[in-house]
């Protein structure tokens, strides 16, 4: 039986990342991988995930901010690091100092970077972000726009070295006709912009567009790189969404917590804030030391979510508290203080929690609190 490590904790199977990367490679062939490790690798440990990705042969990482990039550098990650988001001008110096690659989030932004780099006679590495329909960041590209000139222009800045070009899919997860047409149009626009650059003797640099669902549903695009985040963690955003491929991923996350107290309720007694659970019969209840401040969403309260106590599936009852929750363990013999309760792992998917919380796995993972220890999976 698994021994407790803390009051509540994550265990992460970093070794399984190599398997998941192989599954991605089976889909994308020669397209190389930029390992997306932003937001602390979706909560699972940016440095540890990056090291595991390195072991799997990945030499390029994507983060959302300059601070996330610096964290990787300070922990010995010397490979290419692309900052997918905006870096404010006060931090431009770090781009130079740490040799980071900045996304050009607009033409005006590229000029701001150029001005900074020119003043210090430095060169800033960059990838041109092309907005083909997400309308979030990027140099807008539509054929009927003047925007090709804006794209071309950033390749001519003296102190910005544009090493790549990329775009992003908002509906690559959706296989309905409209969504597929939208995604295919994005691909056409991306290709067209690249061809127009080449026609003007401009090397567009490394091309990439596929996020996880872009890989699962549009695996044959053949660009230089793809940008999976969730996939190497062995999950998709939503396991009920139909996909065009059948990869065999291993989910890398487990979550456990300790039983702190076991007690019997008499019929009519209630549990937790709001008294939403009322015992109909004598009921044995275990209090477990994990709550919404650990990342167990409060909205899961009273939804009949199952967890595993000493191997037996048991129901969460009553409102989830900040640091604790309660489980009906009437059918489990010998439950006692210190026993380990499994919330994710042992066949319990993160998707169940996500579904009950009406969100996507990306949010469930990134909501795991900082105070939860993340340790390498034991008992593999
Ligand atoms: C620009 C960009 N590329 C790639 C990713 C990775 O997405 P996913 O986790 O779906 O693979 C993200 C994540 O949101 C992103 O913003």
CSV table of C-alpha atoms and ligand atoms in Angstrom, one decimal:
chain,number,residue,atom,x,y,z
A,1,UNK,CA,0.0,0.0,0.0
A,2,UNK,CA,1.2,3.5,-0.9
A,3,UNK,CA,2.7,5.4,2.1
A,4,UNK,CA,1.7,9.0,2.7
A,5,UNK,CA,4.1,11.7,1.7
A,6,UNK,CA,2.4,14.8,2.9
A,7,UNK,CA,-1.2,15.9,3.8
A,8,UNK,CA,-1.9,16.0,0.0
A,9,UNK,CA,0.5,15.7,-2.9
A,10,UNK,CA,1.0,15.0,-6.6
A,11,UNK,CA,3.0,12.2,-8.1
A,12,UNK,CA,4.2,12.7,-11.6
A,13,UNK,CA,5.5,9.9,-13.9
A,14,UNK,CA,8.2,12.0,-15.7
A,15,UNK,CA,9.5,8.8,-17.3
A,16,UNK,CA,6.2,8.3,-19.1
A,17,UNK,CA,6.8,11.6,-21.0
A,18,UNK,CA,9.2,9.8,-23.3
A,19,UNK,CA,6.5,7.3,-24.2
A,20,UNK,CA,4.0,10.2,-24.9
A,21,UNK,CA,6.5,12.0,-27.0
A,22,UNK,CA,7.0,8.9,-29.1
A,23,UNK,CA,3.2,8.7,-29.6
A,24,UNK,CA,3.3,12.3,-30.8
A,25,UNK,CA,6.2,11.5,-33.2
A,26,UNK,CA,4.2,8.5,-34.6
A,27,UNK,CA,1.6,11.1,-35.7
A,28,UNK,CA,3.8,13.9,-36.9
A,29,UNK,CA,6.7,12.0,-38.5
A,30,UNK,CA,9.6,14.3,-39.2
A,31,UNK,CA,8.1,17.4,-37.7
A,32,UNK,CA,10.2,18.2,-34.6
A,33,UNK,CA,8.6,19.1,-31.3
A,34,UNK,CA,8.7,22.3,-29.3
A,35,UNK,CA,7.8,21.2,-25.8
A,36,UNK,CA,5.3,23.6,-24.3
A,37,UNK,CA,6.1,24.0,-20.7
A,38,UNK,CA,4.3,27.3,-19.9
A,39,UNK,CA,2.5,27.9,-16.6
A,40,UNK,CA,5.0,25.6,-14.8
A,41,UNK,CA,4.3,22.9,-17.5
A,42,UNK,CA,0.6,23.2,-16.8
A,43,UNK,CA,1.3,22.8,-13.2
A,44,UNK,CA,3.3,19.7,-13.4
A,45,UNK,CA,6.8,21.2,-13.0
A,46,UNK,CA,8.5,23.2,-15.9
A,47,UNK,CA,12.0,22.2,-15.0
A,48,UNK,CA,11.3,18.6,-14.4
A,49,UNK,CA,9.1,18.3,-17.5
A,50,UNK,CA,11.7,20.0,-19.6
A,51,UNK,CA,14.4,17.6,-18.4
A,52,UNK,CA,12.2,14.7,-19.2
A,53,UNK,CA,11.5,16.2,-22.6
A,54,UNK,CA,15.2,16.6,-23.1
A,55,UNK,CA,15.7,12.9,-22.3
A,56,UNK,CA,13.1,12.2,-25.0
A,57,UNK,CA,15.3,14.2,-27.5
A,58,UNK,CA,13.5,17.5,-27.4
A,59,UNK,CA,15.7,20.6,-27.8
A,60,UNK,CA,13.2,23.4,-28.1
A,61,UNK,CA,10.8,24.7,-25.4
A,62,UNK,CA,7.9,27.1,-25.4
A,63,UNK,CA,6.9,29.3,-22.4
A,64,UNK,CA,4.4,32.1,-21.9
A,65,UNK,CA,6.7,34.7,-20.2
A,66,UNK,CA,10.2,35.9,-19.9
A,67,UNK,CA,10.3,34.9,-16.2
A,68,UNK,CA,9.3,31.3,-17.1
A,69,UNK,CA,12.1,31.3,-19.7
A,70,UNK,CA,14.6,32.6,-17.1
A,71,UNK,CA,13.6,29.9,-14.7
A,72,UNK,CA,14.5,27.3,-17.3
A,73,UNK,CA,17.8,29.0,-18.0
A,74,UNK,CA,18.7,29.2,-14.3
A,75,UNK,CA,18.0,25.5,-14.0
A,76,UNK,CA,20.4,24.6,-16.8
A,77,UNK,CA,18.1,24.4,-19.8
A,78,UNK,CA,20.3,25.7,-22.5
A,79,UNK,CA,18.2,24.8,-25.5
A,80,UNK,CA,16.1,27.2,-27.6
A,81,UNK,CA,13.3,28.8,-25.7
A,82,UNK,CA,10.4,30.6,-27.4
A,83,UNK,CA,8.3,33.1,-25.4
A,84,UNK,CA,4.8,32.7,-26.8
A,85,UNK,CA,3.4,35.7,-25.1
A,86,UNK,CA,4.2,39.4,-24.6
A,87,UNK,CA,7.4,40.6,-22.9
A,88,UNK,CA,7.1,44.1,-21.5
A,89,UNK,CA,9.8,46.6,-22.6
A,90,UNK,CA,11.3,46.8,-19.0
A,91,UNK,CA,12.3,43.1,-19.5
A,92,UNK,CA,13.8,43.3,-23.0
A,93,UNK,CA,17.3,43.1,-21.5
A,94,UNK,CA,16.6,39.6,-20.3
A,95,UNK,CA,15.8,38.5,-23.9
A,96,UNK,CA,19.4,39.5,-24.9
A,97,UNK,CA,21.1,38.3,-21.7
A,98,UNK,CA,19.5,34.8,-21.8
A,99,UNK,CA,19.5,34.3,-25.5
A,100,UNK,CA,15.7,33.9,-25.6
A,101,UNK,CA,13.4,33.9,-28.7
A,102,UNK,CA,10.6,36.5,-28.5
A,103,UNK,CA,7.3,36.2,-30.4
A,104,UNK,CA,6.6,39.2,-32.4
A,105,UNK,CA,3.1,39.9,-31.2
A,106,UNK,CA,2.5,42.8,-33.7
A,107,UNK,CA,4.5,44.8,-36.2
A,108,UNK,CA,4.6,47.8,-33.8
A,109,UNK,CA,6.0,45.5,-31.1
A,110,UNK,CA,8.7,44.3,-33.4
A,111,UNK,CA,9.7,47.9,-33.9
A,112,UNK,CA,9.9,48.5,-30.2
A,113,UNK,CA,12.2,45.5,-29.8
A,114,UNK,CA,14.3,46.8,-32.7
A,115,UNK,CA,14.6,50.2,-31.1
A,116,UNK,CA,15.8,48.6,-27.9
A,117,UNK,CA,18.2,46.3,-29.6
A,118,UNK,CA,19.7,49.0,-31.9
A,119,UNK,CA,20.3,51.2,-28.9
A,120,UNK,CA,22.5,48.5,-27.3
A,121,UNK,CA,23.9,47.3,-30.6
A,122,UNK,CA,22.4,43.9,-29.7
A,123,UNK,CA,20.5,41.3,-31.7
A,124,UNK,CA,17.2,39.9,-30.4
A,125,UNK,CA,16.1,36.5,-31.6
A,126,UNK,CA,12.4,36.2,-32.7
A,127,UNK,CA,9.7,34.2,-34.3
A,128,UNK,CA,7.0,36.1,-36.2
A,129,UNK,CA,3.6,35.3,-34.9
A,130,UNK,CA,1.0,35.4,-37.6
A,131,UNK,CA,-2.6,36.0,-36.7
A,132,UNK,CA,-4.7,33.8,-39.1
A,133,UNK,CA,-8.0,34.1,-37.2
A,134,UNK,CA,-7.5,33.6,-33.5
A,135,UNK,CA,-7.5,37.3,-33.0
A,136,UNK,CA,-5.3,37.2,-29.9
A,137,UNK,CA,-1.7,38.1,-30.8
A,138,UNK,CA,0.2,38.3,-34.0
A,139,UNK,CA,0.7,40.2,-37.2
A,140,UNK,CA,-2.7,39.9,-38.9
A,141,UNK,CA,-2.5,38.1,-42.2
A,142,UNK,CA,-5.3,38.2,-44.7
A,143,UNK,CA,-4.6,38.2,-48.4
A,144,UNK,CA,-6.8,41.3,-49.0
A,145,UNK,CA,-4.9,43.3,-46.3
A,146,UNK,CA,-1.9,45.5,-46.4
A,147,UNK,CA,-0.6,43.2,-43.7
A,148,UNK,CA,1.8,41.2,-45.8
A,149,UNK,CA,3.9,44.3,-45.9
A,150,UNK,CA,3.9,44.4,-42.1
A,151,UNK,CA,5.0,40.8,-42.0
A,152,UNK,CA,7.7,41.3,-44.6
A,153,UNK,CA,8.9,44.4,-42.7
A,154,UNK,CA,9.8,42.6,-39.5
A,155,UNK,CA,12.2,40.3,-41.5
A,156,UNK,CA,14.1,43.5,-42.5
A,157,UNK,CA,14.7,44.9,-39.1
A,158,UNK,CA,18.5,45.1,-38.5
A,159,UNK,CA,18.6,44.0,-34.9
A,160,UNK,CA,15.9,41.4,-34.9
A,161,UNK,CA,16.8,38.0,-36.2
A,162,UNK,CA,13.5,36.3,-37.3
A,163,UNK,CA,14.2,32.6,-37.0
A,164,UNK,CA,10.7,31.3,-37.4
A,165,UNK,CA,7.1,31.9,-38.2
A,166,UNK,CA,4.0,30.5,-36.5
A,167,UNK,CA,0.3,30.7,-36.0
A,168,UNK,CA,-2.2,29.2,-33.6
A,169,UNK,CA,-5.5,27.2,-34.0
A,170,UNK,CA,-8.6,28.2,-32.0
A,171,UNK,CA,-10.8,25.2,-33.2
A,172,UNK,CA,-8.5,22.4,-34.1
A,173,UNK,CA,-10.3,20.3,-31.5
A,174,UNK,CA,-13.6,20.6,-33.4
A,175,UNK,CA,-14.4,18.3,-36.2
A,176,UNK,CA,-17.7,19.9,-37.3
A,177,UNK,CA,-17.7,21.3,-40.9
A,178,UNK,CA,-17.4,25.0,-40.0
A,179,UNK,CA,-14.6,24.5,-37.6
A,180,UNK,CA,-12.7,22.3,-40.1
A,181,UNK,CA,-13.2,24.8,-42.9
A,182,UNK,CA,-11.9,27.6,-40.5
A,183,UNK,CA,-8.8,25.6,-39.6
A,184,UNK,CA,-8.0,24.7,-43.2
A,185,UNK,CA,-8.4,28.3,-44.2
A,186,UNK,CA,-5.9,29.2,-41.4
A,187,UNK,CA,-3.4,26.7,-42.9
A,188,UNK,CA,-3.9,28.1,-46.4
A,189,UNK,CA,-3.3,31.6,-45.1
A,190,UNK,CA,-0.2,30.5,-43.2
A,191,UNK,CA,1.2,28.7,-46.3
A,192,UNK,CA,0.4,31.6,-48.5
A,193,UNK,CA,2.2,34.1,-46.3
A,194,UNK,CA,5.3,31.8,-46.2
A,195,UNK,CA,5.2,31.4,-50.0
A,196,UNK,CA,5.0,35.2,-50.5
A,197,UNK,CA,8.0,35.6,-48.2
A,198,UNK,CA,10.0,33.1,-50.2
A,199,UNK,CA,8.9,34.7,-53.4
A,200,UNK,CA,10.7,37.8,-52.1
A,201,UNK,CA,13.8,35.9,-51.2
A,202,UNK,CA,13.1,36.0,-47.5
A,203,UNK,CA,13.7,32.9,-45.5
A,204,UNK,CA,10.6,32.5,-43.3
A,205,UNK,CA,12.6,30.3,-40.8
A,206,UNK,CA,11.1,27.4,-38.8
A,207,UNK,CA,7.4,27.0,-39.4
A,208,UNK,CA,5.0,25.8,-36.7
A,209,UNK,CA,1.2,25.9,-36.1
A,210,UNK,CA,0.0,22.6,-34.4
A,211,UNK,CA,-1.0,22.6,-30.8
A,212,UNK,CA,-2.2,19.3,-29.3
A,213,UNK,CA,-5.4,19.0,-31.2
A,214,UNK,CA,-3.7,20.3,-34.3
A,215,UNK,CA,-1.5,17.2,-34.0
A,216,UNK,CA,-4.3,14.8,-33.2
A,217,UNK,CA,-6.6,16.0,-36.1
A,218,UNK,CA,-4.2,17.5,-38.7
A,219,UNK,CA,-1.1,15.3,-38.2
A,220,UNK,CA,0.2,15.5,-41.8
A,221,UNK,CA,1.0,19.2,-42.1
A,222,UNK,CA,4.7,18.6,-42.3
A,223,UNK,CA,5.9,21.9,-40.9
A,224,UNK,CA,9.3,22.1,-39.2
A,225,UNK,CA,7.9,22.0,-35.6
A,226,UNK,CA,4.7,21.3,-33.7
A,227,UNK,CA,3.9,22.7,-30.2
A,228,UNK,CA,2.2,20.1,-27.9
A,229,UNK,CA,1.6,20.9,-24.3
A,230,UNK,CA,-1.0,18.6,-22.9
A,231,UNK,CA,-0.2,15.6,-25.1
A,232,UNK,CA,3.2,14.7,-23.5
A,233,UNK,CA,1.3,14.7,-20.2
A,234,UNK,CA,-0.8,11.9,-21.6
A,235,UNK,CA,-4.1,13.7,-21.7
A,236,UNK,CA,-6.2,15.8,-24.1
A,237,UNK,CA,-8.2,18.9,-23.1
A,238,UNK,CA,-11.5,16.9,-23.1
A,239,UNK,CA,-11.6,13.1,-23.4
A,240,UNK,CA,-15.1,13.2,-24.8
A,241,UNK,CA,-14.1,15.2,-27.9
A,242,UNK,CA,-13.8,13.0,-30.9
A,243,UNK,CA,-10.4,13.0,-32.6
A,244,UNK,CA,-8.9,11.8,-35.9
A,245,UNK,CA,-6.2,9.6,-34.4
A,246,UNK,CA,-5.9,6.9,-31.7
A,247,UNK,CA,-2.7,7.6,-29.8
A,248,UNK,CA,-1.9,5.5,-26.7
A,249,UNK,CA,-0.9,8.0,-24.1
A,250,UNK,CA,0.1,7.4,-20.5
A,251,UNK,CA,-1.3,10.0,-18.1
A,252,UNK,CA,1.5,11.2,-16.0
A,253,UNK,CA,-0.3,12.8,-13.0
A,254,UNK,CA,-1.6,11.2,-9.8
A,255,UNK,CA,-3.0,13.0,-6.8
A,256,UNK,CA,-3.3,11.7,-3.3
A,257,UNK,CA,-4.2,12.9,0.2
A,258,UNK,CA,-4.4,11.5,3.7
A,259,UNK,CA,-7.3,10.4,5.9
A,260,UNK,CA,-7.1,12.6,9.0
A,261,UNK,CA,-10.2,11.4,11.0
A,262,UNK,CA,-12.8,8.6,10.7
A,263,UNK,CA,-16.1,8.8,12.4
A,264,UNK,CA,-19.7,7.3,12.3
A,265,UNK,CA,-22.7,9.4,11.6
A,266,UNK,CA,-26.1,8.6,12.9
A,267,UNK,CA,-29.1,8.9,10.5
A,268,UNK,CA,-30.0,12.6,10.2
A,269,UNK,CA,-26.6,14.0,10.9
A,270,UNK,CA,-25.1,16.2,8.2
A,271,UNK,CA,-21.6,16.9,6.8
A,272,UNK,CA,-19.7,20.1,6.1
A,273,UNK,CA,-20.7,23.7,5.3
A,274,UNK,CA,-24.2,24.2,4.2
A,275,UNK,CA,-25.2,20.7,5.5
A,276,UNK,CA,-25.9,19.5,2.0
A,277,UNK,CA,-25.2,15.8,2.8
A,278,UNK,CA,-27.5,14.2,5.3
A,279,UNK,CA,-26.9,10.6,6.4
A,280,UNK,CA,-29.9,8.3,5.7
A,281,UNK,CA,-28.4,5.4,7.6
A,282,UNK,CA,-25.4,4.9,9.8
A,283,UNK,CA,-22.6,6.2,7.7
A,284,UNK,CA,-18.8,6.0,8.2
A,285,UNK,CA,-17.1,9.2,7.0
A,286,UNK,CA,-13.4,9.8,6.4
A,287,UNK,CA,-12.1,13.4,6.5
A,288,UNK,CA,-9.4,13.8,3.9
A,289,UNK,CA,-6.8,16.5,4.0
A,290,UNK,CA,-7.2,18.1,0.5
A,291,UNK,CA,-9.5,20.9,-0.5
A,292,UNK,CA,-10.2,23.6,-3.0
A,293,UNK,CA,-7.1,25.6,-2.0
A,294,UNK,CA,-5.1,22.5,-3.2
A,295,UNK,CA,-6.9,22.6,-6.6
A,296,UNK,CA,-9.8,20.3,-5.9
A,297,UNK,CA,-12.6,22.4,-7.4
A,298,UNK,CA,-15.3,23.3,-4.9
A,299,UNK,CA,-17.9,22.9,-7.7
A,300,UNK,CA,-17.3,19.1,-7.4
A,301,UNK,CA,-19.1,19.2,-4.0
A,302,UNK,CA,-22.2,16.9,-3.8
A,303,UNK,CA,-21.8,15.7,-7.4
A,304,UNK,CA,-21.1,12.0,-6.4
A,305,UNK,CA,-17.5,12.2,-7.5
A,306,UNK,CA,-15.7,8.9,-6.7
A,307,UNK,CA,-12.2,8.6,-5.1
A,308,UNK,CA,-10.3,5.5,-4.1
A,309,UNK,CA,-9.8,4.7,-0.5
A,310,UNK,CA,-7.7,1.6,0.2
A,311,UNK,CA,-8.5,0.5,-3.4
A,312,UNK,CA,-12.3,0.9,-3.0
A,313,UNK,CA,-14.3,3.5,-4.9
A,314,UNK,CA,-16.0,5.8,-2.5
A,315,UNK,CA,-18.1,8.9,-2.9
A,316,UNK,CA,-17.2,12.5,-1.9
A,317,UNK,CA,-19.9,13.9,0.3
A,318,UNK,CA,-20.8,17.4,1.5
A,319,UNK,CA,-19.2,20.6,0.5
A,320,UNK,CA,-15.5,20.6,-0.3
A,321,UNK,CA,-13.7,22.9,2.2
A,322,UNK,CA,-10.6,25.0,1.6
A,323,UNK,CA,-8.2,22.3,3.0
A,324,UNK,CA,-10.3,19.2,3.5
A,325,UNK,CA,-13.2,17.2,2.2
A,326,UNK,CA,-15.2,14.2,3.3
A,327,UNK,CA,-15.7,10.7,1.8
A,328,UNK,CA,-18.3,8.1,2.6
A,329,UNK,CA,-16.2,5.0,3.6
A,330,UNK,CA,-19.0,2.9,5.0
A,331,UNK,CA,-18.1,0.0,2.7
A,332,UNK,CA,-14.4,0.1,3.4
A,333,UNK,CA,-13.0,-2.0,6.2
A,334,UNK,CA,-10.2,-0.8,8.5
A,335,UNK,CA,-10.0,2.8,7.2
A,336,UNK,CA,-7.8,4.8,9.6
A,337,UNK,CA,-6.0,8.0,10.0
A,338,UNK,CA,-3.0,8.1,7.6
A,339,UNK,CA,-4.5,6.0,4.9
A,340,UNK,CA,-4.0,7.3,1.4
A,341,UNK,CA,-6.9,8.4,-0.7
A,342,UNK,CA,-6.4,8.6,-4.5
A,343,UNK,CA,-8.1,11.4,-6.4
A,344,UNK,CA,-6.3,11.0,-9.8
A,345,UNK,CA,-4.4,7.9,-10.8
A,346,UNK,CA,-5.2,4.2,-10.1
A,347,UNK,CA,-7.6,4.3,-13.1
A,348,UNK,CA,-9.2,7.6,-12.0
A,349,UNK,CA,-8.8,10.1,-14.7
A,350,UNK,CA,-8.3,13.8,-14.5
A,351,UNK,CA,-11.0,14.1,-17.1
A,352,UNK,CA,-13.7,13.1,-14.6
A,353,UNK,CA,-12.8,16.0,-12.4
A,354,UNK,CA,-12.6,18.3,-15.4
A,355,UNK,CA,-16.1,17.2,-16.6
A,356,UNK,CA,-17.7,17.7,-13.2
A,357,UNK,CA,-16.1,21.1,-13.0
A,358,UNK,CA,-17.3,22.1,-16.5
A,359,UNK,CA,-13.8,23.0,-17.7
A,360,UNK,CA,-10.9,21.6,-19.7
A,361,UNK,CA,-8.0,19.6,-18.4
A,362,UNK,CA,-5.7,22.5,-19.1
A,363,UNK,CA,-7.5,24.4,-16.3
A,364,UNK,CA,-7.7,21.5,-13.9
A,365,UNK,CA,-4.0,20.9,-14.1
A,366,UNK,CA,-3.0,24.6,-13.9
A,367,UNK,CA,-5.3,25.0,-10.9
A,368,UNK,CA,-3.2,22.6,-8.7
A,369,UNK,CA,-2.0,24.8,-5.9
A,370,UNK,CA,1.6,25.8,-5.4
A,371,UNK,CA,1.4,24.3,-1.9
A,372,UNK,CA,0.9,20.8,-3.3
A,373,UNK,CA,4.3,19.0,-3.3
A,374,UNK,CA,5.1,17.5,-6.8
A,375,UNK,CA,7.2,14.4,-6.5
A,376,UNK,CA,8.4,11.8,-9.0
A,377,UNK,CA,6.0,8.9,-9.1
A,378,UNK,CA,6.7,6.1,-6.8
A,379,UNK,CA,5.2,2.6,-7.4
A,380,UNK,CA,5.4,2.8,-11.2
B,1,LIG,C1,0.6,29.5,-28.8
B,1,LIG,C2,0.4,28.1,-28.2
B,1,LIG,N1,1.0,27.0,-28.7
B,1,LIG,C3,0.9,25.8,-28.2
B,1,LIG,C4,0.1,25.6,-27.1
B,1,LIG,C5,0.0,24.2,-26.5
B,1,LIG,O1,-1.4,23.9,-26.5
B,1,LIG,P1,-1.8,22.4,-26.1
B,1,LIG,O2,-1.6,22.2,-24.7
B,1,LIG,O3,-3.3,22.3,-26.5
B,1,LIG,O4,-1.0,21.5,-26.9
B,1,LIG,C6,-0.5,26.7,-26.5
B,1,LIG,C7,-1.3,26.5,-25.3
B,1,LIG,O5,-2.3,27.2,-25.0
B,1,LIG,C8,-0.3,28.0,-27.0
B,1,LIG,O6,-0.9,29.1,-26.5
